[in-house]
PDB file of C-alpha atoms in Angstrom:
ATOM      1  CA  MET A   1       7.827 -23.999 -39.675  1.00  0.00           C
ATOM      2  CA  TYR A   2       5.053 -26.469 -40.569  1.00  0.00           C
ATOM      3  CA  ILE A   3       7.646 -29.213 -40.852  1.00  0.00           C
ATOM      4  CA  GLU A   4       8.637 -28.789 -37.163  1.00  0.00           C
ATOM      5  CA  PHE A   5       5.138 -29.286 -35.684  1.00  0.00           C
ATOM      6  CA  PRO A   6       5.171 -33.114 -35.830  1.00  0.00           C
ATOM      7  CA  THR A   7       8.517 -33.210 -34.041  1.00  0.00           C
ATOM      8  CA  LEU A   8       7.267 -30.802 -31.364  1.00  0.00           C
ATOM      9  CA  ALA A   9       4.326 -33.090 -30.568  1.00  0.00           C
ATOM     10  CA  GLN A  10       6.788 -35.769 -29.494  1.00  0.00           C
ATOM     11  CA  HIS A  11       8.147 -33.478 -26.759  1.00  0.00           C
ATOM     12  CA  ALA A  12       4.744 -32.445 -25.371  1.00  0.00           C
ATOM     13  CA  SER A  13       3.890 -33.430 -21.803  1.00  0.00           C
ATOM     14  CA  PRO A  14       0.603 -33.122 -19.875  1.00  0.00           C
ATOM     15  CA  PHE A  15       0.135 -30.223 -17.460  1.00  0.00           C
ATOM     16  CA  LYS A  16       0.933 -30.962 -13.829  1.00  0.00           C
ATOM     17  CA  PRO A  17      -0.205 -28.395 -11.247  1.00  0.00           C
ATOM     18  CA  PRO A  18       2.487 -27.280  -8.805  1.00  0.00           C
ATOM     19  CA  SER A  19       2.784 -29.269  -5.606  1.00  0.00           C
ATOM     20  CA  GLU A  20       1.747 -27.951  -2.201  1.00  0.00           C
ATOM     21  CA  ASN A  21       5.328 -27.209  -1.120  1.00  0.00           C
ATOM     22  CA  ARG A  22       5.767 -24.754  -4.044  1.00  0.00           C
ATOM     23  CA  PHE A  23       3.691 -21.804  -2.843  1.00  0.00           C
ATOM     24  CA  LEU A  24       5.834 -18.835  -3.926  1.00  0.00           C
ATOM     25  CA  ARG A  25       4.560 -17.102  -7.054  1.00  0.00           C
ATOM     26  CA  PHE A  26       6.848 -14.707  -8.883  1.00  0.00           C
ATOM     27  CA  GLU A  27       5.229 -12.535 -11.535  1.00  0.00           C
ATOM     28  CA  ARG A  28       6.880 -10.270 -14.051  1.00  0.00           C
ATOM     29  CA  SER A  29       5.829  -8.519 -17.244  1.00  0.00           C
ATOM     30  CA  VAL A  30       7.664  -8.603 -20.536  1.00  0.00           C
ATOM     31  CA  THR A  31       7.275  -5.945 -23.208  1.00  0.00           C
ATOM     32  CA  ILE A  32       8.037  -7.164 -26.691  1.00  0.00           C
ATOM     33  CA  GLY A  33      10.077  -4.818 -28.832  1.00  0.00           C
ATOM     34  CA  ASP A  34      11.721  -2.473 -26.342  1.00  0.00           C
ATOM     35  CA  LYS A  35      14.558  -4.126 -24.432  1.00  0.00           C
ATOM     36  CA  ASN A  36      15.335  -1.600 -21.713  1.00  0.00           C
ATOM     37  CA  LEU A  37      11.975  -0.703 -20.192  1.00  0.00           C
ATOM     38  CA  SER A  38      11.910  -0.224 -16.444  1.00  0.00           C
ATOM     39  CA  GLU A  39       8.582  -2.121 -16.230  1.00  0.00           C
ATOM     40  CA  ASP A  40      10.281  -5.279 -17.517  1.00  0.00           C
ATOM     41  CA  ARG A  41      12.597  -5.532 -14.533  1.00  0.00           C
ATOM     42  CA  LYS A  42       9.815  -5.321 -11.922  1.00  0.00           C
ATOM     43  CA  VAL A  43       9.086  -8.596 -10.128  1.00  0.00           C
ATOM     44  CA  LEU A  44       6.090  -9.283  -7.902  1.00  0.00           C
ATOM     45  CA  LEU A  45       6.097 -11.961  -5.188  1.00  0.00           C
ATOM     46  CA  ARG A  46       2.802 -13.388  -3.919  1.00  0.00           C
ATOM     47  CA  LEU A  47       2.343 -16.065  -1.276  1.00  0.00           C
ATOM     48  CA  GLN A  48      -0.116 -17.298   1.311  1.00  0.00           C
ATOM     49  CA  VAL A  49       1.254 -16.573   4.762  1.00  0.00           C
ATOM     50  CA  SER A  50      -0.460 -19.597   6.301  1.00  0.00           C
ATOM     51  CA  LYS A  51       1.767 -21.876   4.190  1.00  0.00           C
ATOM     52  CA  LEU A  52       4.960 -20.475   5.768  1.00  0.00           C
ATOM     53  CA  GLY A  53       4.421 -22.569   8.891  1.00  0.00           C
ATOM     54  CA  LEU A  54       4.714 -19.708  11.371  1.00  0.00           C
ATOM     55  CA  LYS A  55       2.669 -20.037  14.563  1.00  0.00           C
ATOM     56  CA  GLY A  56       1.625 -17.728  17.385  1.00  0.00           C
ATOM     57  CA  ALA A  57       4.166 -15.049  18.280  1.00  0.00           C
ATOM     58  CA  GLU A  58       6.270 -15.757  15.178  1.00  0.00           C
ATOM     59  CA  LEU A  59       3.310 -15.161  12.879  1.00  0.00           C
ATOM     60  CA  ARG A  60       2.317 -11.999  14.736  1.00  0.00           C
ATOM     61  CA  LYS A  61       5.848 -10.610  14.522  1.00  0.00           C
ATOM     62  CA  PHE A  62       6.049 -11.513  10.821  1.00  0.00           C
ATOM     63  CA  LEU A  63       2.779  -9.678  10.127  1.00  0.00           C
ATOM     64  CA  LEU A  64       4.072  -6.640  12.018  1.00  0.00           C
ATOM     65  CA  LEU A  65       7.249  -6.669   9.935  1.00  0.00           C
ATOM     66  CA  VAL A  66       5.515  -6.921   6.547  1.00  0.00           C
ATOM     67  CA  GLY A  67       2.933  -4.268   7.433  1.00  0.00           C
ATOM     68  CA  ASP A  68       0.654  -3.123   4.602  1.00  0.00           C
ATOM     69  CA  ARG A  69       1.934  -5.760   2.197  1.00  0.00           C
ATOM     70  CA  TYR A  70      -0.274  -8.359   3.917  1.00  0.00           C
ATOM     71  CA  ASN A  71      -3.935  -8.669   2.958  1.00  0.00           C
ATOM     72  CA  PRO A  72      -5.837 -10.370   5.811  1.00  0.00           C
ATOM     73  CA  GLU A  73      -8.989 -10.945   3.761  1.00  0.00           C
ATOM     74  CA  ILE A  74      -7.277 -13.453   1.444  1.00  0.00           C
ATOM     75  CA  ASP A  75      -4.225 -14.265   3.625  1.00  0.00           C
ATOM     76  CA  GLU A  76      -1.821 -13.046   0.952  1.00  0.00           C
ATOM     77  CA  LEU A  77       1.529 -11.299   1.140  1.00  0.00           C
ATOM     78  CA  LYS A  78       2.456  -9.223  -1.887  1.00  0.00           C
ATOM     79  CA  MET A  79       5.909  -7.662  -2.315  1.00  0.00           C
ATOM     80  CA  SER A  80       7.483  -6.085  -5.376  1.00  0.00           C
ATOM     81  CA  GLU A  81      11.001  -5.084  -6.357  1.00  0.00           C
ATOM     82  CA  ASN A  82      12.386  -3.063  -9.276  1.00  0.00           C
ATOM     83  CA  ARG A  83      15.584  -1.447  -7.986  1.00  0.00           C
ATOM     84  CA  GLU A  84      18.041  -3.797  -9.671  1.00  0.00           C
ATOM     85  CA  SER A  85      18.934  -3.763 -13.357  1.00  0.00           C
ATOM     86  CA  SER A  86      17.333  -7.105 -14.286  1.00  0.00           C
ATOM     87  CA  SER A  87      14.302  -9.112 -13.281  1.00  0.00           C
ATOM     88  CA  LEU A  88      16.466 -12.046 -12.163  1.00  0.00           C
ATOM     89  CA  MET A  89      18.350  -9.828  -9.719  1.00  0.00           C
ATOM     90  CA  ASN A  90      15.049  -8.409  -8.417  1.00  0.00           C
ATOM     91  CA  LYS A  91      13.714 -11.948  -7.950  1.00  0.00           C
ATOM     92  CA  LYS A  92      16.799 -12.844  -5.922  1.00  0.00           C
ATOM     93  CA  VAL A  93      16.407  -9.696  -3.789  1.00  0.00           C
ATOM     94  CA  LEU A  94      12.759 -10.598  -3.086  1.00  0.00           C
ATOM     95  CA  GLY A  95      13.755 -14.129  -2.061  1.00  0.00           C
ATOM     96  CA  ASP A  96      16.500 -12.806   0.214  1.00  0.00           C
ATOM     97  CA  THR A  97      14.098 -10.275   1.740  1.00  0.00           C
ATOM     98  CA  LEU A  98      11.533 -12.987   2.464  1.00  0.00           C
ATOM     99  CA  ILE A  99      14.188 -15.186   4.108  1.00  0.00           C
ATOM    100  CA  ALA A 100      15.381 -12.238   6.206  1.00  0.00           C
ATOM    101  CA  LEU A 101      11.796 -11.481   7.315  1.00  0.00           C
ATOM    102  CA  ILE A 102      11.195 -15.094   8.317  1.00  0.00           C
ATOM    103  CA  THR A 103      14.463 -15.363  10.280  1.00  0.00           C
ATOM    104  CA  GLU A 104      13.737 -12.053  12.031  1.00  0.00           C
ATOM    105  CA  ALA A 105      10.226 -13.249  12.927  1.00  0.00           C
ATOM    106  CA  LYS A 106      11.656 -16.425  14.459  1.00  0.00           C
ATOM    107  CA  LYS A 107      14.029 -14.524  16.757  1.00  0.00           C
ATOM    108  CA  THR A 108      12.759 -14.489  20.314  1.00  0.00           C
ATOM    109  CA  ASP A 109      14.647 -11.468  21.656  1.00  0.00           C
ATOM    110  CA  ASP A 110      11.790  -8.995  21.053  1.00  0.00           C
ATOM    111  CA  GLN A 111       8.279 -10.107  20.125  1.00  0.00           C
ATOM    112  CA  PHE A 112       6.731  -6.602  19.995  1.00  0.00           C
ATOM    113  CA  ALA A 113       3.905  -7.667  22.305  1.00  0.00           C
ATOM    114  CA  ASP A 114       2.981  -4.046  23.026  1.00  0.00           C
ATOM    115  CA  VAL A 115       2.464  -3.162  19.326  1.00  0.00           C
ATOM    116  CA  PRO A 116      -1.070  -3.909  18.073  1.00  0.00           C
ATOM    117  CA  LEU A 117      -1.786  -5.488  14.692  1.00  0.00           C
ATOM    118  CA  ASP A 118      -3.688  -2.912  12.659  1.00  0.00           C
ATOM    119  CA  PHE A 119      -5.061  -3.685   9.195  1.00  0.00           C
ATOM    120  CA  SER A 120      -7.222  -0.563   8.908  1.00  0.00           C
ATOM    121  CA  SER A 121      -4.756   1.128   6.535  1.00  0.00           C
ATOM    122  CA  ARG A 122      -5.621  -1.533   3.915  1.00  0.00           C
ATOM    123  CA  GLY A 123      -9.281  -0.651   4.176  1.00  0.00           C
ATOM    124  CA  TYR A 124     -10.009  -3.861   6.058  1.00  0.00           C
ATOM    125  CA  LYS A 125     -12.179  -3.251   9.068  1.00  0.00           C
ATOM    126  CA  PRO A 126     -14.096  -6.048  10.738  1.00  0.00           C
ATOM    127  CA  ALA A 127     -17.822  -5.432  11.061  1.00  0.00           C
ATOM    128  CA  PRO A 128     -18.651  -4.098  14.529  1.00  0.00           C
ATOM    129  CA  VAL A 129     -20.784  -6.320  16.731  1.00  0.00           C
ATOM    130  CA  PHE A 130     -23.536  -4.411  18.503  1.00  0.00           C
ATOM    131  CA  PRO A 131     -25.630  -5.740  21.399  1.00  0.00           C
ATOM    132  CA  THR A 132     -29.130  -6.840  20.422  1.00  0.00           C
ATOM    133  CA  SER A 133     -30.532  -4.630  23.177  1.00  0.00           C
ATOM    134  CA  TRP A 134     -29.616  -1.623  21.034  1.00  0.00           C
ATOM    135  CA  LEU A 135     -31.950  -2.705  18.251  1.00  0.00           C
ATOM    136  CA  PRO A 136     -35.278  -0.827  18.131  1.00  0.00           C
ATOM    137  CA  LYS A 137     -38.432  -2.630  19.187  1.00  0.00           C
ATOM    138  CA  LEU A 138     -41.133  -3.463  16.626  1.00  0.00           C
ATOM    139  CA  LYS A 139     -43.521  -0.760  17.931  1.00  0.00           C
ATOM    140  CA  GLU A 140     -40.815   1.883  17.659  1.00  0.00           C
ATOM    141  CA  LYS A 141     -40.124   0.843  14.073  1.00  0.00           C
ATOM    142  CA  ARG A 142     -43.800   1.231  13.138  1.00  0.00           C
ATOM    143  CA  GLU A 143     -43.998   4.666  14.745  1.00  0.00           C
ATOM    144  CA  VAL A 144     -40.978   5.828  12.800  1.00  0.00           C
ATOM    145  CA  LYS A 145     -42.446   4.592   9.507  1.00  0.00           C
ATOM    146  CA  GLU A 146     -45.892   6.128  10.128  1.00  0.00           C
ATOM    147  CA  LYS A 147     -44.590   9.510  11.261  1.00  0.00           C
ATOM    148  CA  PRO A 148     -45.150  12.065   8.436  1.00  0.00           C
ATOM    149  CA  ARG A 149     -42.191  14.038   7.274  1.00  0.00           C
ATOM    150  CA  ALA A 150     -42.196  17.799   7.518  1.00  0.00           C
ATOM    151  CA  LYS A 151     -42.151  19.481   4.118  1.00  0.00           C
ATOM    152  CA  LYS A 152     -39.445  21.996   3.405  1.00  0.00           C
ATOM    153  CA  GLU A 153     -40.426  25.417   2.230  1.00  0.00           C
ATOM    154  CA  HIS A 154     -39.259  26.293  -1.231  1.00  0.00           C
ATOM    155  CA  LYS A 155     -37.271  29.500  -1.201  1.00  0.00           C
ATOM    156  CA  PRO A 156     -36.451  31.133  -4.517  1.00  0.00           C
ATOM    157  CA  LYS A 157     -32.791  31.745  -5.162  1.00  0.00           C
ATOM    158  CA  LYS A 158     -31.554  35.276  -4.773  1.00  0.00           C
ATOM    159  CA  LYS A 159     -30.352  36.940  -7.915  1.00  0.00           C
ATOM    160  CA  ASN A 160     -26.921  38.424  -8.012  1.00  0.00           C
ATOM    161  CA  LYS A 161     -27.447  42.198  -8.061  1.00  0.00           C
ATOM    162  CA  SER A 162     -23.874  43.169  -8.684  1.00  0.00           C
ATOM    163  CA  LYS A 163     -23.387  45.307 -11.759  1.00  0.00           C
ATOM    164  CA  ARG A 164     -21.410  43.884 -14.553  1.00  0.00           C
ATOM    165  CA  ARG A 165     -18.819  46.062 -16.150  1.00  0.00           C
ATOM    166  CA  THR A 166     -20.083  46.548 -19.642  1.00  0.00           C
ATOM    167  CA  PRO A 167     -18.845  49.152 -22.108  1.00  0.00           C
ATOM    168  CA  LYS A 168     -21.811  51.412 -21.181  1.00  0.00           C
ATOM    169  CA  ASN A 169     -20.948  51.275 -17.449  1.00  0.00           C
ATOM    170  CA  ILE A 170     -17.271  51.840 -18.094  1.00  0.00           C
ATOM    171  CA  SER A 171     -17.804  54.919 -20.250  1.00  0.00           C
ATOM    172  CA  SER A 172     -20.159  56.535 -17.719  1.00  0.00           C
ATOM    173  CA  GLN A 173     -17.630  56.265 -14.896  1.00  0.00           C
TER     174      GLN A 173
END
């Protein structure tokens, strides 16, 4: 093994980050030792939706089609597949699914204009904007702070008066 290291250094090349047109990221896990684990065939696809080049009604329709798989906070689409027998087949199915979603979004026959985009199921809710007239005035704030709080009366807890069934109680019955 130590004899091969000098020859490997000849084949080394510096790291080049992926170009801008390569924005699809496929992730999969590999378990060493066991060949037929179902986790090994699962493939995850991540991409930024803004890099797809969809605009206006196409983008809106695409986001409606992908549903909860889109995270609006980081503009990321995440899809996974594990139905096929190998990770390569699952990767191909994910690619085909993405192509089908994009072609369906580009069709102009029905744009689903009456269906609202709702990201609340992902836990994403934009902060509500309240009018400044609803804010309390400075005098009202001071009055609230200076107002003494009413003390609660401490009530002792009631004891449970039910009789327990002990051997003495059982024999007397």
